[in-house]
């Protein structure tokens, strides 16, 4: 796998990427190239990692990513996606602006035939396995048939990366009954029901975390709200737990004893350790990793990229459309 | 306050309501009447609490609440709302089907002039105070001006019940920038911005739990997903905490020591202890309590009802519309 990694976009700067690239250098299946601003070139060369200079950067705070893609021709994202399109690399991996990767992916790399949009999935921790939620923010206004297309993307992804033949699929709704929901979900329900997809009906948001299915489909607005709510509640409870220290000596000692095991479990749940996920619906492999990825998370992301690269996901997605 | 309480709809049956009614009987400001099926009449009479017989029940699992309202004329919800409309009571309190209360509220009790829909708000626990989220399920397909009407409802409610003069208000969105969002939220943003309401801009779902504002406005589909996600994540983390018992003796002992204080804090966060909330937008006071309300929760709900009854909320809402 020839992978091109964006040096921009991580909260911790260049370090996690340089360390991960150095660590993975000896892997025979992986050839890493980095792309970024001139100040990163020297560090990369010193570590004997090939480097492409991209003078500009599209900020993760960029408010109009589609515009930035047109303006910043020398950004790592635009140059990186162009090199991917030209076949110089198999995968482009970035922790940068999701909006810019999506806009650039659509404009520069192009869509897979039959897939109207690129879509972003998020792995959600559950009590039994990982459940993929999508879309989580790429497409806020969608039509029922786009939801079906999201379902096809996700099924191909889970099949290709886990080997599971028939991943289970549900539609996020405000009740489990068929007649429940908005106009959008009612129509999507009918389309999914009539399709050949392994559709198991509606799911309410509270049940996502029980691992009852592999894939939960929703529009990007709701998916984004679900993802961010789960982050918010998680932080809230952790803060509440910490606050118990002040309530009694028993609680303080209890927390002290619990700390080590709790930390280990929380690390397993942290989305930044899950590795990168692909933007599905594009005709090349563009992987997005979390902005606060650590060195371990970048390594996990490169491994995810290898798994996706070695899978037959793009073929599967083309076949889903036949 | 002459309050009529629905005997149907609670997970724990009649007991919490009978106990709460007996407990509150001596309150000089409160006259409680119960309404329910014949089998509850004897218990109510034995406790010297006035009782109205309603032969039928609309199940909380009712799939078509609007239809049930037309069919079950002798249900506690239909008869109760009719008695409320006729002025026989000041408040109707129920833990039954939210859909039936909303449909019945609109059809039997009627809307406040200027308010197109009845809306359901949910108190969300935060690190500093309670934040009200609405709509959480009454209206899944909404227009931008409905969101403005939800805002007016919530402002009147917070003003009337907390005495806070200028509650702070935000719009739930997938980013905080003005130009972010779906067609719905972009248009609602412009309307809210142009209004005289105390609008502080967008909020992302993860920040609801930090107590940064009093009111968060959204459509009923997204609000429902946010509410249920928070329940799901909460359950998930509690299960994860319990599971730590198995990881080491340290963790097991830690959990044992933590238990008492954790339980107390969790009880404060439990939505079923928050008391009832009104269905806003109706021209009478209809209060909905949680289906799994305990005796304490029913008492809290009667107290909420008294607070709402003694407030000037309906007048405020009428005035908002002038």
Coordinates of C-alpha atoms in Angstrom, one line a residue:
Chain A
X1 CA 0.0 0.0 0.0
X2 CA 1.3 3.4 -1.0
X3 CA -0.2 5.7 1.6
X4 CA 0.1 9.5 1.6
X5 CA -0.4 11.1 5.0
X6 CA -1.4 14.7 5.6
X7 CA 0.9 16.3 8.2
X8 CA -1.7 19.0 8.9
X9 CA -4.8 18.8 11.1
X10 CA -3.8 17.0 14.3
X11 CA -4.2 18.7 17.7
X12 CA -0.8 17.5 18.7
X13 CA 0.9 18.8 15.5
X14 CA 3.4 16.7 13.5
X15 CA 4.7 14.4 16.3
X16 CA 2.1 11.7 16.2
X17 CA 2.4 11.3 12.5
X18 CA 6.2 11.4 12.4
X19 CA 6.4 8.8 15.2
X20 CA 3.8 6.6 13.6
X21 CA 5.5 6.8 10.2
X22 CA 8.9 6.0 11.8
X23 CA 7.3 3.0 13.6
X24 CA 5.6 1.6 10.5
X25 CA 8.6 2.2 8.2
X26 CA 9.8 -1.4 8.4
X27 CA 6.4 -2.9 7.5
X28 CA 7.0 -4.5 4.1
X29 CA 3.4 -3.9 2.9
X30 CA 3.4 -0.2 3.6
X31 CA 5.1 2.7 1.8
X32 CA 4.5 5.9 3.6
X33 CA 4.9 9.4 2.1
X34 CA 4.1 12.5 4.0
X35 CA 2.7 15.8 2.7
X36 CA 2.8 19.1 4.5
X37 CA 4.2 22.6 4.9
X38 CA 7.9 23.3 4.4
X39 CA 8.7 23.4 8.1
X40 CA 7.8 19.7 8.3
X41 CA 10.0 18.6 5.5
X42 CA 13.3 18.6 7.4
X43 CA 11.9 16.4 10.2
X44 CA 10.5 14.0 7.6
X45 CA 13.8 13.8 5.7
X46 CA 15.7 13.2 8.9
X47 CA 13.5 10.2 9.6
X48 CA 14.1 9.1 6.0
X49 CA 10.4 9.4 5.1
X50 CA 9.6 10.7 1.6
X51 CA 7.9 14.1 1.7
X52 CA 5.8 16.3 -0.6
X53 CA 5.8 20.0 0.0
X54 CA 2.4 21.7 0.1
X55 CA 2.8 25.4 1.0
X56 CA -0.8 26.0 2.1
X57 CA -3.0 24.6 4.8
X58 CA -6.8 24.3 5.0
X59 CA -7.6 24.9 8.7
X60 CA -9.8 22.4 10.5
X61 CA -11.8 25.5 11.5
X62 CA -12.4 26.4 7.9
X63 CA -15.9 27.8 7.5
X64 CA -16.4 27.3 3.8
X65 CA -14.5 24.1 2.9
X66 CA -15.8 23.9 -0.7
X67 CA -14.5 27.4 -1.3
X68 CA -11.2 26.6 0.4
X69 CA -10.7 23.6 -1.9
X70 CA -11.0 25.9 -5.0
X71 CA -8.8 28.6 -3.5
X72 CA -6.0 26.7 -1.8
X73 CA -4.5 24.7 -4.7
X74 CA -1.3 24.2 -2.8
X75 CA -2.8 22.9 0.3
X76 CA -2.0 19.4 1.5
X77 CA -5.6 18.3 1.0
X78 CA -5.9 19.5 -2.6
X79 CA -2.4 18.3 -3.6
X80 CA -2.8 15.1 -1.8
X81 CA -6.2 14.3 -3.3
X82 CA -4.8 15.1 -6.8
X83 CA -1.9 12.7 -6.3
X84 CA -4.4 10.1 -5.2
X85 CA -6.5 10.7 -8.3
X86 CA -3.5 10.4 -10.6
X87 CA -2.8 7.0 -9.1
X88 CA 0.5 7.9 -7.4
X89 CA -0.9 6.6 -4.1
X90 CA -3.5 4.0 -3.1
X91 CA -4.8 5.8 0.0
X92 CA -4.9 9.4 1.3
X93 CA -5.1 9.7 5.1
X94 CA -5.8 13.0 6.8
X95 CA -6.8 14.3 10.3
X96 CA -7.7 17.6 8.7
X97 CA -11.0 19.4 7.9
X98 CA -13.7 16.8 7.3
X99 CA -15.6 19.3 5.2
X100 CA -12.6 20.0 3.0
X101 CA -11.9 16.3 2.6
X102 CA -15.5 15.7 1.6
X103 CA -15.7 18.6 -0.8
X104 CA -12.2 17.8 -2.2
X105 CA -13.1 14.1 -2.4
X106 CA -16.2 14.8 -4.5
X107 CA -14.6 17.5 -6.8
X108 CA -11.1 16.1 -7.2
X109 CA -11.3 12.4 -6.7
X110 CA -14.9 11.9 -7.9
X111 CA -17.8 9.8 -6.9
X112 CA -18.3 6.1 -7.5
X113 CA -20.9 5.6 -10.1
X114 CA -24.4 5.1 -8.5
X115 CA -23.5 6.9 -5.3
X116 CA -24.8 10.4 -5.2
X117 CA -22.8 11.6 -2.1
X118 CA -19.8 10.9 -0.1
X119 CA -20.7 9.9 3.4
X120 CA -19.0 9.8 6.8
X121 CA -19.4 6.9 9.2
X122 CA -18.5 6.9 12.9
X123 CA -17.7 3.8 14.9
X124 CA -19.8 3.9 18.1
X125 CA -18.7 1.8 21.1
X126 CA -21.4 -0.5 22.4
X127 CA -21.7 -3.2 25.1
X128 CA -20.9 -6.0 22.6
X129 CA -19.2 -4.8 19.4
X130 CA -18.7 -1.7 17.2
X131 CA -21.8 -0.3 15.6
X132 CA -21.3 2.1 12.6
X133 CA -23.4 5.2 12.5
X134 CA -23.8 7.2 9.3
X135 CA -24.1 9.8 8.1
X136 CA -22.5 11.9 10.9
X137 CA -22.3 15.3 9.3
X138 CA -21.4 15.2 5.6
X139 CA -25.0 15.5 4.3
X140 CA -27.4 17.5 6.4
X141 CA -30.3 17.7 4.0
X142 CA -31.0 14.3 2.5
X143 CA -33.6 12.4 0.5
X144 CA -34.9 8.9 1.2
X145 CA -32.9 7.4 -1.6
X146 CA -29.7 9.0 -0.3
X147 CA -30.3 7.1 3.0
X148 CA -30.5 3.8 1.0
X149 CA -27.2 4.7 -0.7
X150 CA -25.7 5.3 2.8
X151 CA -26.9 1.9 3.7
X152 CA -25.1 0.3 0.7
X153 CA -21.9 2.1 1.5
X154 CA -21.9 0.9 5.1
X155 CA -22.8 -2.7 4.2
X156 CA -19.9 -2.9 1.7
X157 CA -17.6 -1.4 4.3
X158 CA -18.5 -3.8 7.1
X159 CA -18.4 -6.8 4.7
X160 CA -15.1 -5.8 3.3
X161 CA -13.4 -5.1 6.6
X162 CA -14.9 -7.6 9.0
X163 CA -15.7 -10.5 6.6
X164 CA -19.2 -10.5 8.0
X165 CA -21.4 -11.7 5.2
X166 CA -24.7 -10.1 6.2
X167 CA -24.2 -7.1 8.4
X168 CA -27.5 -6.1 10.2
X169 CA -28.9 -2.7 9.3
X170 CA -31.4 -0.4 11.0
X171 CA -32.9 3.0 10.4
X172 CA -32.7 5.6 13.2
X173 CA -36.1 6.7 14.1
X174 CA -38.2 8.2 17.0
X175 CA -39.9 4.8 17.6
X176 CA -39.5 1.3 16.3
X177 CA -42.9 0.9 14.6
X178 CA -43.0 1.1 10.8
X179 CA -45.5 4.0 10.7
X180 CA -43.3 6.1 13.1
X181 CA -41.1 9.0 12.1
X182 CA -40.7 12.0 9.8
X183 CA -41.6 12.1 6.2
X184 CA -38.0 11.3 5.4
X185 CA -37.7 8.2 7.6
X186 CA -41.1 6.8 6.6
X187 CA -40.2 7.0 2.9
X188 CA -36.7 5.6 3.6
X189 CA -38.3 2.7 5.6
X190 CA -40.4 1.8 2.6
X191 CA -37.4 1.9 0.2
X192 CA -35.2 -0.1 2.5
X193 CA -38.0 -2.7 3.1
X194 CA -38.4 -3.1 -0.7
X195 CA -34.7 -3.4 -1.3
X196 CA -32.6 -6.5 -1.2
X197 CA -30.6 -5.1 1.7
X198 CA -30.5 -6.9 5.1
X199 CA -32.8 -4.3 6.7
X200 CA -34.1 -5.0 10.3
X201 CA -36.3 -2.0 10.7
X202 CA -36.1 1.0 12.9
X203 CA -34.0 1.6 16.0
X204 CA -34.3 4.3 18.7
X205 CA -31.1 6.2 19.6
X206 CA -30.9 4.8 23.1
X207 CA -30.5 1.3 21.6
X208 CA -27.5 2.2 19.4
X209 CA -25.2 1.5 22.4
X210 CA -26.4 -2.0 23.0
X211 CA -24.8 -3.4 19.9
X212 CA -28.0 -4.8 18.5
X213 CA -26.9 -4.2 14.9
X214 CA -23.9 -3.4 12.8
X215 CA -25.1 -0.4 11.0
X216 CA -27.4 2.5 11.9
X217 CA -28.5 4.8 9.0
X218 CA -29.5 8.4 9.5
X219 CA -29.2 11.8 7.9
X220 CA -26.1 13.8 8.6
X221 CA -27.8 16.4 10.8
X222 CA -29.3 13.8 13.2
X223 CA -26.2 11.6 13.1
X224 CA -24.1 14.6 14.0
X225 CA -26.4 15.4 17.0
X226 CA -26.3 11.7 18.2
X227 CA -22.5 11.6 17.9
X228 CA -22.0 14.9 19.7
X229 CA -24.6 14.0 22.4
X230 CA -22.7 10.8 23.1
X231 CA -19.5 12.8 23.5
X232 CA -21.2 15.4 25.7
X233 CA -22.9 12.9 28.0
X234 CA -19.6 11.0 28.3
X235 CA -17.7 14.1 29.4
X236 CA -20.6 15.0 31.7
X237 CA -20.5 11.7 33.5
X238 CA -16.7 11.7 33.8
X239 CA -16.9 15.1 35.4
X240 CA -19.6 13.9 37.7
X241 CA -17.5 10.9 38.7
X242 CA -14.5 13.1 39.4
X243 CA -16.7 15.4 41.5
X244 CA -17.6 12.5 43.8
X245 CA -14.1 12.9 45.3
X246 CA -15.4 15.9 47.2
X247 CA -18.5 14.1 48.7
X248 CA -16.8 11.7 51.2
X249 CA -13.6 10.0 52.1
X250 CA -15.2 6.7 51.0
X251 CA -15.9 8.0 47.5
X252 CA -12.4 9.5 47.3
X253 CA -10.7 6.3 48.2
X254 CA -13.1 4.4 45.9
X255 CA -12.2 6.5 43.0
X256 CA -8.5 6.2 43.8
X257 CA -8.8 2.4 43.7
X258 CA -10.9 2.4 40.6
X259 CA -8.7 4.8 38.6
X260 CA -6.4 2.4 36.9
X261 CA -9.0 0.0 35.5
X262 CA -11.4 2.8 34.6
X263 CA -8.6 4.5 32.6
X264 CA -7.9 1.3 30.7
X265 CA -11.5 0.8 29.8
X266 CA -12.0 4.4 28.8
X267 CA -9.0 4.3 26.5
X268 CA -10.7 1.4 24.7
X269 CA -13.8 3.5 24.2
X270 CA -12.1 6.7 23.1
X271 CA -13.0 7.3 19.4
X272 CA -9.5 8.7 18.8
X273 CA -8.1 5.2 19.3
X274 CA -10.4 3.6 16.7
X275 CA -8.3 4.4 13.8
X276 CA -9.4 6.1 10.6
X277 CA -12.6 5.6 8.7
X278 CA -13.0 6.0 4.9
X279 CA -15.2 8.6 3.2
X280 CA -17.5 6.2 1.5
X281 CA -18.9 6.9 -2.0
X282 CA -15.7 8.1 -3.6
X283 CA -13.9 6.1 -6.2
X284 CA -10.6 6.1 -4.4
X285 CA -9.8 5.5 -0.7
X286 CA -9.7 8.6 1.3
X287 CA -9.4 8.0 5.1
X288 CA -10.2 10.5 7.8
X289 CA -8.6 10.1 11.3
X290 CA -9.6 11.9 14.5
X291 CA -8.1 15.4 15.0
X292 CA -6.9 14.5 18.4
X293 CA -5.2 11.3 17.3
X294 CA -2.2 10.1 19.4
X295 CA 0.8 8.3 17.9
X296 CA -1.0 5.0 18.7
X297 CA -4.2 6.3 16.9
X298 CA -2.2 7.2 13.8
X299 CA -0.7 3.7 13.8
X300 CA -4.2 2.3 14.1
X301 CA -5.3 4.5 11.3
X302 CA -2.5 3.3 9.0
X303 CA -3.5 -0.3 9.9
X304 CA -7.2 0.6 9.1
X305 CA -6.1 2.0 5.8
X306 CA -4.2 -1.2 5.0
X307 CA -7.2 -3.3 5.8
X308 CA -9.5 -1.2 3.6
X309 CA -6.9 -1.1 0.8
X310 CA -6.5 -4.9 0.9
X311 CA -10.3 -5.4 0.9
X312 CA -12.5 -5.4 -2.1
X313 CA -14.6 -2.5 -0.9
X314 CA -14.7 -0.4 -4.1
X315 CA -15.6 -3.5 -6.1
X316 CA -18.3 -4.4 -3.6
X317 CA -19.8 -1.0 -3.8
X318 CA -19.8 -1.0 -7.6
X319 CA -21.5 -4.5 -7.4
X320 CA -24.1 -3.3 -4.9
X321 CA -25.2 -0.9 -7.6
X322 CA -25.7 -3.5 -10.3
Chain B
X1 CA -55.2 24.2 42.5
X2 CA -57.8 21.6 41.4
X3 CA -55.7 18.9 39.9
X4 CA -57.0 15.8 38.1
X5 CA -54.5 12.9 38.0
X6 CA -54.6 10.1 35.5
X7 CA -54.3 6.7 37.2
X8 CA -53.2 5.0 34.0
X9 CA -49.8 5.0 32.4
X10 CA -47.2 4.4 35.2
X11 CA -44.9 1.4 35.0
X12 CA -45.5 0.8 38.7
X13 CA -49.3 0.9 38.4
X14 CA -51.6 2.8 40.8
X15 CA -49.4 2.7 43.9
X16 CA -47.2 5.8 43.3
X17 CA -50.2 7.9 42.5
X18 CA -52.3 6.7 45.4
X19 CA -49.3 7.2 47.8
X20 CA -48.6 10.7 46.4
X21 CA -52.2 11.7 46.6
X22 CA -52.5 10.5 50.2
X23 CA -49.3 12.4 51.1
X24 CA -50.4 15.6 49.5
X25 CA -54.0 15.5 50.8
X26 CA -53.3 17.9 53.7
X27 CA -51.8 20.6 51.5
X28 CA -54.3 23.5 51.7
X29 CA -53.6 24.7 48.2
X30 CA -54.1 21.4 46.5
X31 CA -57.3 19.5 45.8
X32 CA -56.6 16.2 44.1
X33 CA -59.1 14.1 42.1
X34 CA -58.1 10.8 40.4
X35 CA -59.4 9.4 37.2
X36 CA -59.1 5.8 36.1
X37 CA -60.6 2.4 35.6
X38 CA -63.2 1.0 38.0
X39 CA -60.7 -1.3 39.7
X40 CA -58.9 1.8 41.0
X41 CA -62.0 3.4 42.4
X42 CA -62.2 1.4 45.6
X43 CA -58.6 2.1 46.5
X44 CA -59.1 5.8 45.9
X45 CA -62.3 6.0 48.0
X46 CA -60.6 4.1 50.8
X47 CA -58.0 6.8 50.8
X48 CA -60.8 9.4 50.7
X49 CA -59.7 10.8 47.4
X50 CA -62.4 11.9 45.0
X51 CA -62.5 9.6 41.9
X52 CA -63.9 9.8 38.4
X53 CA -64.5 6.5 36.6
X54 CA -63.2 6.2 33.0
X55 CA -63.8 2.7 31.7
X56 CA -61.2 2.7 28.9
X57 CA -57.5 3.1 28.8
X58 CA -55.2 4.4 26.0
X59 CA -52.1 2.3 26.2
X60 CA -48.7 4.0 26.4
X61 CA -47.8 1.6 23.5
X62 CA -50.7 3.0 21.4
X63 CA -49.5 3.2 17.8
X64 CA -52.0 5.7 16.5
X65 CA -52.8 8.1 19.4
X66 CA -54.8 10.5 17.3
X67 CA -57.1 7.6 16.3
X68 CA -57.3 6.4 19.9
X69 CA -58.4 9.8 21.0
X70 CA -61.4 9.7 18.6
X71 CA -62.2 6.1 19.5
X72 CA -61.8 5.8 23.2
X73 CA -64.2 8.5 24.4
X74 CA -64.3 6.8 27.9
X75 CA -60.6 6.7 28.4
X76 CA -59.0 8.6 31.3
X77 CA -57.2 10.9 28.9
X78 CA -60.2 11.9 26.8
X79 CA -62.5 12.3 29.8
X80 CA -59.8 14.1 31.8
X81 CA -59.0 16.6 29.1
X82 CA -62.8 17.2 28.6
X83 CA -63.2 18.0 32.3
X84 CA -60.2 20.3 32.0
X85 CA -61.7 22.1 29.1
X86 CA -65.0 22.6 30.9
X87 CA -63.1 24.3 33.7
X88 CA -63.8 21.6 36.3
X89 CA -60.1 21.4 37.0
X90 CA -57.0 23.7 36.7
X91 CA -54.5 21.0 35.7
X92 CA -54.6 17.6 34.1
X93 CA -51.5 15.4 35.1
X94 CA -50.8 12.1 33.3
X95 CA -48.0 9.7 33.0
X96 CA -49.7 8.1 30.0
X97 CA -49.2 8.1 26.2
X98 CA -47.5 11.3 25.2
X99 CA -48.9 11.0 21.7
X100 CA -52.4 10.7 23.1
X101 CA -51.9 13.7 25.4
X102 CA -50.6 15.8 22.5
X103 CA -53.3 14.8 20.1
X104 CA -56.0 15.1 22.8
X105 CA -54.6 18.4 24.0
X106 CA -54.8 19.9 20.5
X107 CA -58.3 18.5 19.6
X108 CA -60.1 18.6 23.0
X109 CA -58.4 21.4 25.0
X110 CA -57.3 23.5 22.0
X111 CA -54.2 25.6 21.1
X112 CA -53.3 29.0 22.5
X113 CA -53.9 31.6 19.8
X114 CA -50.7 32.2 17.8
X115 CA -49.1 28.8 18.7
X116 CA -49.4 26.4 15.8
X117 CA -48.5 23.2 17.7
X118 CA -48.2 21.8 21.2
X119 CA -44.6 21.0 22.1
X120 CA -42.9 18.8 24.6
X121 CA -39.8 20.0 26.5
X122 CA -37.3 17.8 28.4
X123 CA -35.2 19.0 31.4
X124 CA -31.6 17.9 30.7
X125 CA -29.2 17.6 33.6
X126 CA -26.0 19.7 33.1
X127 CA -22.9 20.4 35.1
X128 CA -24.4 23.7 36.4
X129 CA -28.2 23.9 36.1
X130 CA -31.1 22.4 34.2
X131 CA -31.3 23.1 30.5
X132 CA -34.6 22.6 28.7
X133 CA -34.5 20.9 25.3
X134 CA -37.5 21.1 23.0
X135 CA -39.2 19.7 21.0
X136 CA -38.4 16.2 22.0
X137 CA -40.9 14.2 19.9
X138 CA -44.2 16.0 19.5
X139 CA -43.4 17.5 16.0
X140 CA -41.1 15.5 13.8
X141 CA -41.5 17.6 10.6
X142 CA -41.3 21.3 11.4
X143 CA -41.0 24.6 9.7
X144 CA -38.6 27.4 10.7
X145 CA -41.4 29.5 12.2
X146 CA -42.5 26.5 14.3
X147 CA -39.0 26.5 15.8
X148 CA -39.5 30.2 16.7
X149 CA -42.8 29.3 18.3
X150 CA -41.1 26.6 20.4
X151 CA -38.7 29.2 21.6
X152 CA -41.5 31.5 22.7
X153 CA -43.1 28.6 24.6
X154 CA -39.9 27.7 26.4
X155 CA -39.0 31.3 27.3
X156 CA -42.5 31.8 28.8
X157 CA -42.1 28.5 30.8
X158 CA -38.6 29.3 32.2
X159 CA -39.7 32.9 33.0
X160 CA -42.8 31.8 34.7
X161 CA -41.4 28.9 36.7
X162 CA -37.9 30.2 37.6
X163 CA -38.5 34.0 37.7
X164 CA -35.5 34.4 35.4
X165 CA -36.2 37.5 33.4
X166 CA -34.1 36.8 30.3
X167 CA -33.5 33.0 29.8
X168 CA -30.8 32.3 27.3
X169 CA -31.8 30.5 24.1
X170 CA -29.8 28.6 21.5
X171 CA -30.5 26.7 18.4
X172 CA -29.2 23.1 18.1
X173 CA -27.0 22.8 15.0
X174 CA -24.1 20.8 13.6
X175 CA -21.7 23.7 14.1
X176 CA -21.8 27.0 15.9
X177 CA -21.3 29.3 12.9
X178 CA -24.2 31.2 11.5
X179 CA -23.9 29.7 8.0
X180 CA -23.8 26.1 9.3
X181 CA -26.7 23.7 9.3
X182 CA -29.6 22.3 7.3
X183 CA -32.1 24.4 5.3
X184 CA -34.3 24.3 8.4
X185 CA -31.8 25.6 10.9
X186 CA -30.4 28.2 8.6
X187 CA -33.8 29.7 8.1
X188 CA -34.7 29.4 11.8
X189 CA -31.4 31.1 12.7
X190 CA -32.4 34.1 10.5
X191 CA -35.9 34.3 12.0
X192 CA -34.6 34.0 15.6
X193 CA -31.9 36.6 14.9
X194 CA -34.5 39.0 13.6
X195 CA -36.9 38.4 16.5
X196 CA -36.9 40.2 19.8
X197 CA -36.1 36.9 21.6
X198 CA -32.9 36.5 23.7
X199 CA -31.2 34.4 21.0
X200 CA -27.5 33.5 21.6
X201 CA -26.9 31.6 18.3
X202 CA -26.2 28.0 17.6
X203 CA -25.1 25.2 20.0
X204 CA -23.7 21.8 19.2
X205 CA -25.2 18.8 21.0
X206 CA -22.1 18.1 23.0
X207 CA -22.4 21.4 24.8
X208 CA -26.0 21.0 25.9
X209 CA -24.6 19.2 29.0
X210 CA -22.4 22.1 30.1
X211 CA -25.3 24.3 31.2
X212 CA -24.3 27.1 28.8
X213 CA -27.9 28.2 28.2
X214 CA -31.4 27.7 29.6
X215 CA -33.1 26.6 26.4
X216 CA -32.1 24.6 23.4
X217 CA -34.5 24.6 20.4
X218 CA -34.7 21.8 17.9
X219 CA -37.2 19.8 15.8
X220 CA -38.9 16.9 17.5
X221 CA -37.0 14.3 15.5
X222 CA -33.5 15.5 16.4
X223 CA -34.6 16.4 20.0
X224 CA -35.9 12.9 20.4
X225 CA -32.6 11.4 19.1
X226 CA -30.6 13.6 21.5
X227 CA -32.7 12.7 24.5
X228 CA -32.6 9.0 23.8
X229 CA -28.9 9.1 23.0
X230 CA -28.3 10.6 26.4
X231 CA -30.3 7.8 28.0
X232 CA -28.4 5.2 26.0
X233 CA -24.9 6.5 26.8
X234 CA -25.8 6.9 30.4
X235 CA -26.9 3.3 30.6
X236 CA -23.9 2.1 28.7
X237 CA -21.5 3.9 31.0
X238 CA -23.2 2.6 34.1
X239 CA -23.0 -1.0 32.7
X240 CA -19.3 -0.4 31.9
X241 CA -18.7 0.8 35.5
X242 CA -20.4 -2.3 36.9
X243 CA -18.3 -4.5 34.6
X244 CA -15.1 -3.1 36.2
X245 CA -15.9 -5.2 39.2
X246 CA -14.6 -8.2 37.2
X247 CA -11.3 -6.6 36.2
X248 CA -9.5 -6.5 39.6
X249 CA -9.9 -6.6 43.3
X250 CA -8.9 -3.0 43.5
X251 CA -11.7 -2.0 41.1
X252 CA -14.2 -4.2 43.0
X253 CA -13.3 -2.6 46.3
X254 CA -13.3 0.9 44.7
X255 CA -16.8 0.4 43.3
X256 CA -18.0 -0.8 46.7
X257 CA -16.7 2.3 48.4
X258 CA -18.1 4.6 45.7
X259 CA -21.5 3.0 45.5
X260 CA -23.4 5.1 48.1
X261 CA -22.3 8.5 46.8
X262 CA -22.7 7.5 43.2
X263 CA -26.2 6.3 43.8
X264 CA -27.2 9.6 45.5
X265 CA -25.8 11.6 42.6
X266 CA -27.4 9.4 40.0
X267 CA -30.8 9.8 41.7
X268 CA -30.5 13.6 41.3
X269 CA -29.8 13.1 37.5
X270 CA -32.7 10.7 36.9
X271 CA -35.3 12.3 34.7
X272 CA -38.1 10.5 36.5
X273 CA -37.3 12.6 39.6
X274 CA -37.6 15.9 37.8
X275 CA -41.4 16.1 38.1
X276 CA -43.8 16.7 35.3
X277 CA -43.4 19.2 32.4
X278 CA -46.3 21.0 30.7
X279 CA -47.3 20.4 27.1
X280 CA -46.7 24.0 25.9
X281 CA -48.9 25.7 23.3
X282 CA -52.3 24.5 24.7
X283 CA -54.7 27.0 26.3
X284 CA -55.0 24.9 29.5
X285 CA -52.3 23.3 31.7
X286 CA -51.7 19.7 30.7
X287 CA -48.7 18.1 32.5
X288 CA -46.9 15.0 31.4
X289 CA -44.9 13.0 34.0
X290 CA -42.4 10.2 33.3
X291 CA -43.9 6.7 32.9
X292 CA -41.5 5.2 35.4
X293 CA -42.3 7.8 38.1
X294 CA -41.9 6.7 41.7
X295 CA -44.1 8.1 44.5
X296 CA -41.5 10.8 45.1
X297 CA -41.6 11.7 41.4
X298 CA -45.4 11.9 41.4
X299 CA -45.2 14.2 44.4
X300 CA -42.6 16.3 42.6
X301 CA -44.9 16.4 39.6
X302 CA -47.8 17.7 41.7
X303 CA -45.5 20.3 43.0
X304 CA -44.4 21.2 39.5
X305 CA -48.1 21.5 38.5
X306 CA -48.7 23.8 41.4
X307 CA -45.8 26.0 40.4
X308 CA -47.0 26.2 36.8
X309 CA -50.6 26.8 37.9
X310 CA -49.6 29.7 40.2
X311 CA -47.4 31.2 37.5
X312 CA -48.6 33.4 34.8
X313 CA -47.4 31.2 32.0
X314 CA -50.5 31.2 29.8
X315 CA -50.7 35.0 30.0
X316 CA -47.1 35.3 29.2
X317 CA -47.4 33.1 26.2
X318 CA -50.4 35.2 25.0
X319 CA -48.4 38.3 25.5
X320 CA -45.3 36.9 23.6
X321 CA -47.6 36.7 20.7
X322 CA -48.7 40.3 20.7

